[in-house]
CSV table of C-alpha atoms in Angstrom, one decimal:
chain,number,residue,atom,x,y,z
U,996,MET,CA,-63.7,21.1,26.7
U,997,PHE,CA,-61.5,18.4,25.1
U,998,THR,CA,-59.0,20.0,22.7
U,999,ALA,CA,-56.3,17.4,22.2
U,1000,ALA,CA,-57.7,16.3,18.8
U,1001,SER,CA,-55.1,14.5,16.7
U,1002,PHE,CA,-57.0,15.4,13.4
U,1003,ARG,CA,-58.5,18.5,11.9
U,1004,VAL,CA,-61.8,18.8,10.1
U,1005,GLY,CA,-61.0,18.0,6.4
U,1006,ASP,CA,-58.1,15.8,7.1
U,1007,ARG,CA,-57.9,12.6,5.1
U,1008,VAL,CA,-57.5,9.5,7.4
U,1009,THR,CA,-57.0,5.8,7.1
U,1010,ILE,CA,-59.0,3.3,9.1
U,1011,CYS,CA,-56.7,0.5,10.0
U,1012,SER,CA,-57.5,-3.0,11.4
U,1013,GLY,CA,-56.3,-4.0,14.8
U,1014,GLN,CA,-53.1,-5.2,13.1
U,1015,SER,CA,-52.5,-1.8,11.5
U,1016,ILE,CA,-53.6,-2.9,8.1
U,1017,PRO,CA,-55.3,-0.2,6.0
U,1018,GLN,CA,-59.0,-1.1,5.5
U,1019,SER,CA,-60.5,2.1,4.1
U,1020,THR,CA,-60.1,5.9,3.9
U,1021,ALA,CA,-62.3,8.7,5.0
U,1022,THR,CA,-62.3,12.4,5.8
U,1023,VAL,CA,-62.9,14.0,9.2
U,1024,GLU,CA,-66.2,15.8,8.8
U,1025,ARG,CA,-66.8,17.3,12.3
U,1026,TYR,CA,-66.4,16.9,16.0
U,1027,THR,CA,-69.3,16.4,18.5
U,1028,GLU,CA,-69.5,16.0,22.3
U,1029,GLY,CA,-67.4,19.1,23.0
U,1030,GLY,CA,-64.6,17.9,20.6
U,1031,ARG,CA,-64.4,14.4,22.1
U,1032,CYS,CA,-66.1,12.5,19.3
U,1033,MET,CA,-64.8,12.6,15.7
U,1034,VAL,CA,-67.3,11.9,12.9
U,1035,LEU,CA,-65.9,10.6,9.6
U,1036,SER,CA,-67.3,10.9,6.1
U,1037,ASP,CA,-68.3,7.2,6.2
U,1038,GLY,CA,-70.6,8.0,9.1
U,1039,SER,CA,-68.4,6.2,11.7
U,1040,GLU,CA,-67.7,7.9,15.1
U,1041,TRP,CA,-64.4,7.8,16.9
U,1042,ARG,CA,-62.7,9.2,19.9
U,1043,ALA,CA,-60.9,12.4,18.9
U,1044,ASP,CA,-57.5,10.7,19.0
U,1045,GLY,CA,-58.8,7.9,16.7
U,1046,ARG,CA,-57.8,5.1,19.1
U,1047,ARG,CA,-61.2,3.5,19.5
U,1048,GLN,CA,-64.7,3.8,18.1
U,1049,TRP,CA,-66.9,6.2,20.0
U,1050,GLY,CA,-69.7,3.7,20.9
U,1051,PHE,CA,-67.4,0.9,22.1
U,1052,ARG,CA,-68.5,-0.5,25.5
U,1053,GLY,CA,-65.7,-2.6,27.0
U,1054,GLY,CA,-62.4,-2.6,28.9
U,1055,TYR,CA,-60.2,-4.1,26.2
U,1056,TYR,CA,-60.1,-2.7,22.7
U,1057,LYS,CA,-58.4,-4.5,19.8
U,1058,GLY,CA,-60.5,-3.1,17.0
U,1059,PRO,CA,-59.7,-0.8,14.2
U,1060,VAL,CA,-58.1,2.6,14.7
U,1061,VAL,CA,-57.9,5.9,12.7
U,1062,GLU,CA,-54.4,6.9,11.6
U,1063,PRO,CA,-53.2,9.8,9.4
U,1064,PHE,CA,-53.5,9.0,5.6
U,1065,GLU,CA,-50.2,7.9,4.2
U,1066,PRO,CA,-49.2,7.8,0.5
U,1067,GLY,CA,-49.8,4.2,-0.7
U,1068,ASP,CA,-52.8,3.5,1.5
U,1069,ASP,CA,-55.2,3.8,-1.4
U,1070,GLU,CA,-53.2,1.4,-3.6
U,1071,PHE,CA,-52.9,-1.1,-0.7
U,1072,ILE,CA,-56.7,-1.0,0.0
U,1073,ALA,CA,-57.5,-1.3,-3.7
U,1074,ARG,CA,-55.1,-4.3,-4.1
U,1075,ARG,CA,-56.5,-6.0,-1.0
U,1076,ARG,CA,-60.1,-5.5,-2.2
U,1077,ALA,CA,-59.3,-6.8,-5.7
U,1078,ILE,CA,-57.6,-9.9,-4.3
U,1079,GLY,CA,-60.6,-10.5,-2.0
U,1080,ALA,CA,-63.1,-10.1,-4.9
U,1081,LEU,CA,-61.1,-12.5,-7.1
U,1082,ARG,CA,-60.8,-15.1,-4.3
U,1083,LYS,CA,-64.6,-14.9,-3.7
U,1084,PHE,CA,-65.3,-15.1,-7.5
U,1085,GLY,CA,-63.0,-18.1,-7.9
U,1086,ASP,CA,-64.3,-19.9,-4.8
U,1087,GLY,CA,-67.9,-19.6,-6.2
U,1088,LEU,CA,-67.1,-21.1,-9.6
U,1089,THR,CA,-68.6,-24.5,-10.3
U,1090,MET,CA,-69.8,-26.3,-13.4
U,1091,GLU,CA,-73.2,-24.8,-12.8
U,1092,SER,CA,-71.9,-21.2,-12.7
U,1093,PRO,CA,-73.9,-18.9,-15.0
U,1094,LEU,CA,-70.8,-17.6,-16.8
U,1095,SER,CA,-70.3,-18.9,-20.3
U,1096,THR,CA,-67.3,-20.9,-21.3
U,1097,GLU,CA,-66.1,-18.1,-23.5
U,1098,ALA,CA,-66.3,-15.6,-20.6
U,1099,LEU,CA,-64.3,-17.9,-18.4
U,1100,GLN,CA,-61.7,-18.3,-21.1
U,1101,ARG,CA,-61.4,-14.5,-21.6
U,1102,ILE,CA,-60.8,-14.1,-17.8
U,1103,LEU,CA,-58.2,-16.8,-17.9
U,1104,GLU,CA,-56.4,-15.2,-20.9
U,1105,VAL,CA,-56.1,-11.9,-19.0
U,1106,VAL,CA,-54.8,-13.7,-15.9
U,1107,ASP,CA,-52.2,-15.6,-18.1
U,1108,ARG,CA,-51.1,-12.4,-19.8
U,1109,GLU,CA,-50.6,-10.6,-16.5
U,1110,LYS,CA,-48.7,-13.5,-15.1
U,1111,ALA,CA,-46.4,-13.6,-18.2
U,1112,ALA,CA,-45.8,-9.8,-17.9
U,1113,VAL,CA,-44.7,-10.2,-14.3
U,1114,LYS,CA,-42.3,-13.0,-15.3
U,1115,LYS,CA,-40.7,-10.9,-18.0
U,1116,GLY,CA,-40.6,-7.7,-15.9
């Protein structure tokens, strides 16, 4: 029986990309396969040490890993997702976009206010 699990059931963990960048958070729900497979609240399965996904079939692994949750991970993930959503939104804007001119001006006013606040601060 494998007992060298790095995480306990109920632990909050951060799933990080291969470059150690926080991508999402989850909770350890249970262990299967005699304690060798860790199942997270998002449904993903990992080796008990969190170093690679359970179903991975290859010799070299440069994928995401599971690390202990650290303060600030939630904020980093939220900021990263907000930036991604704004980039996607801006990239999709054209003259044919369904948003009204007034809606676009309101969005621009909020962006301008936030930029001004950063300059003052």
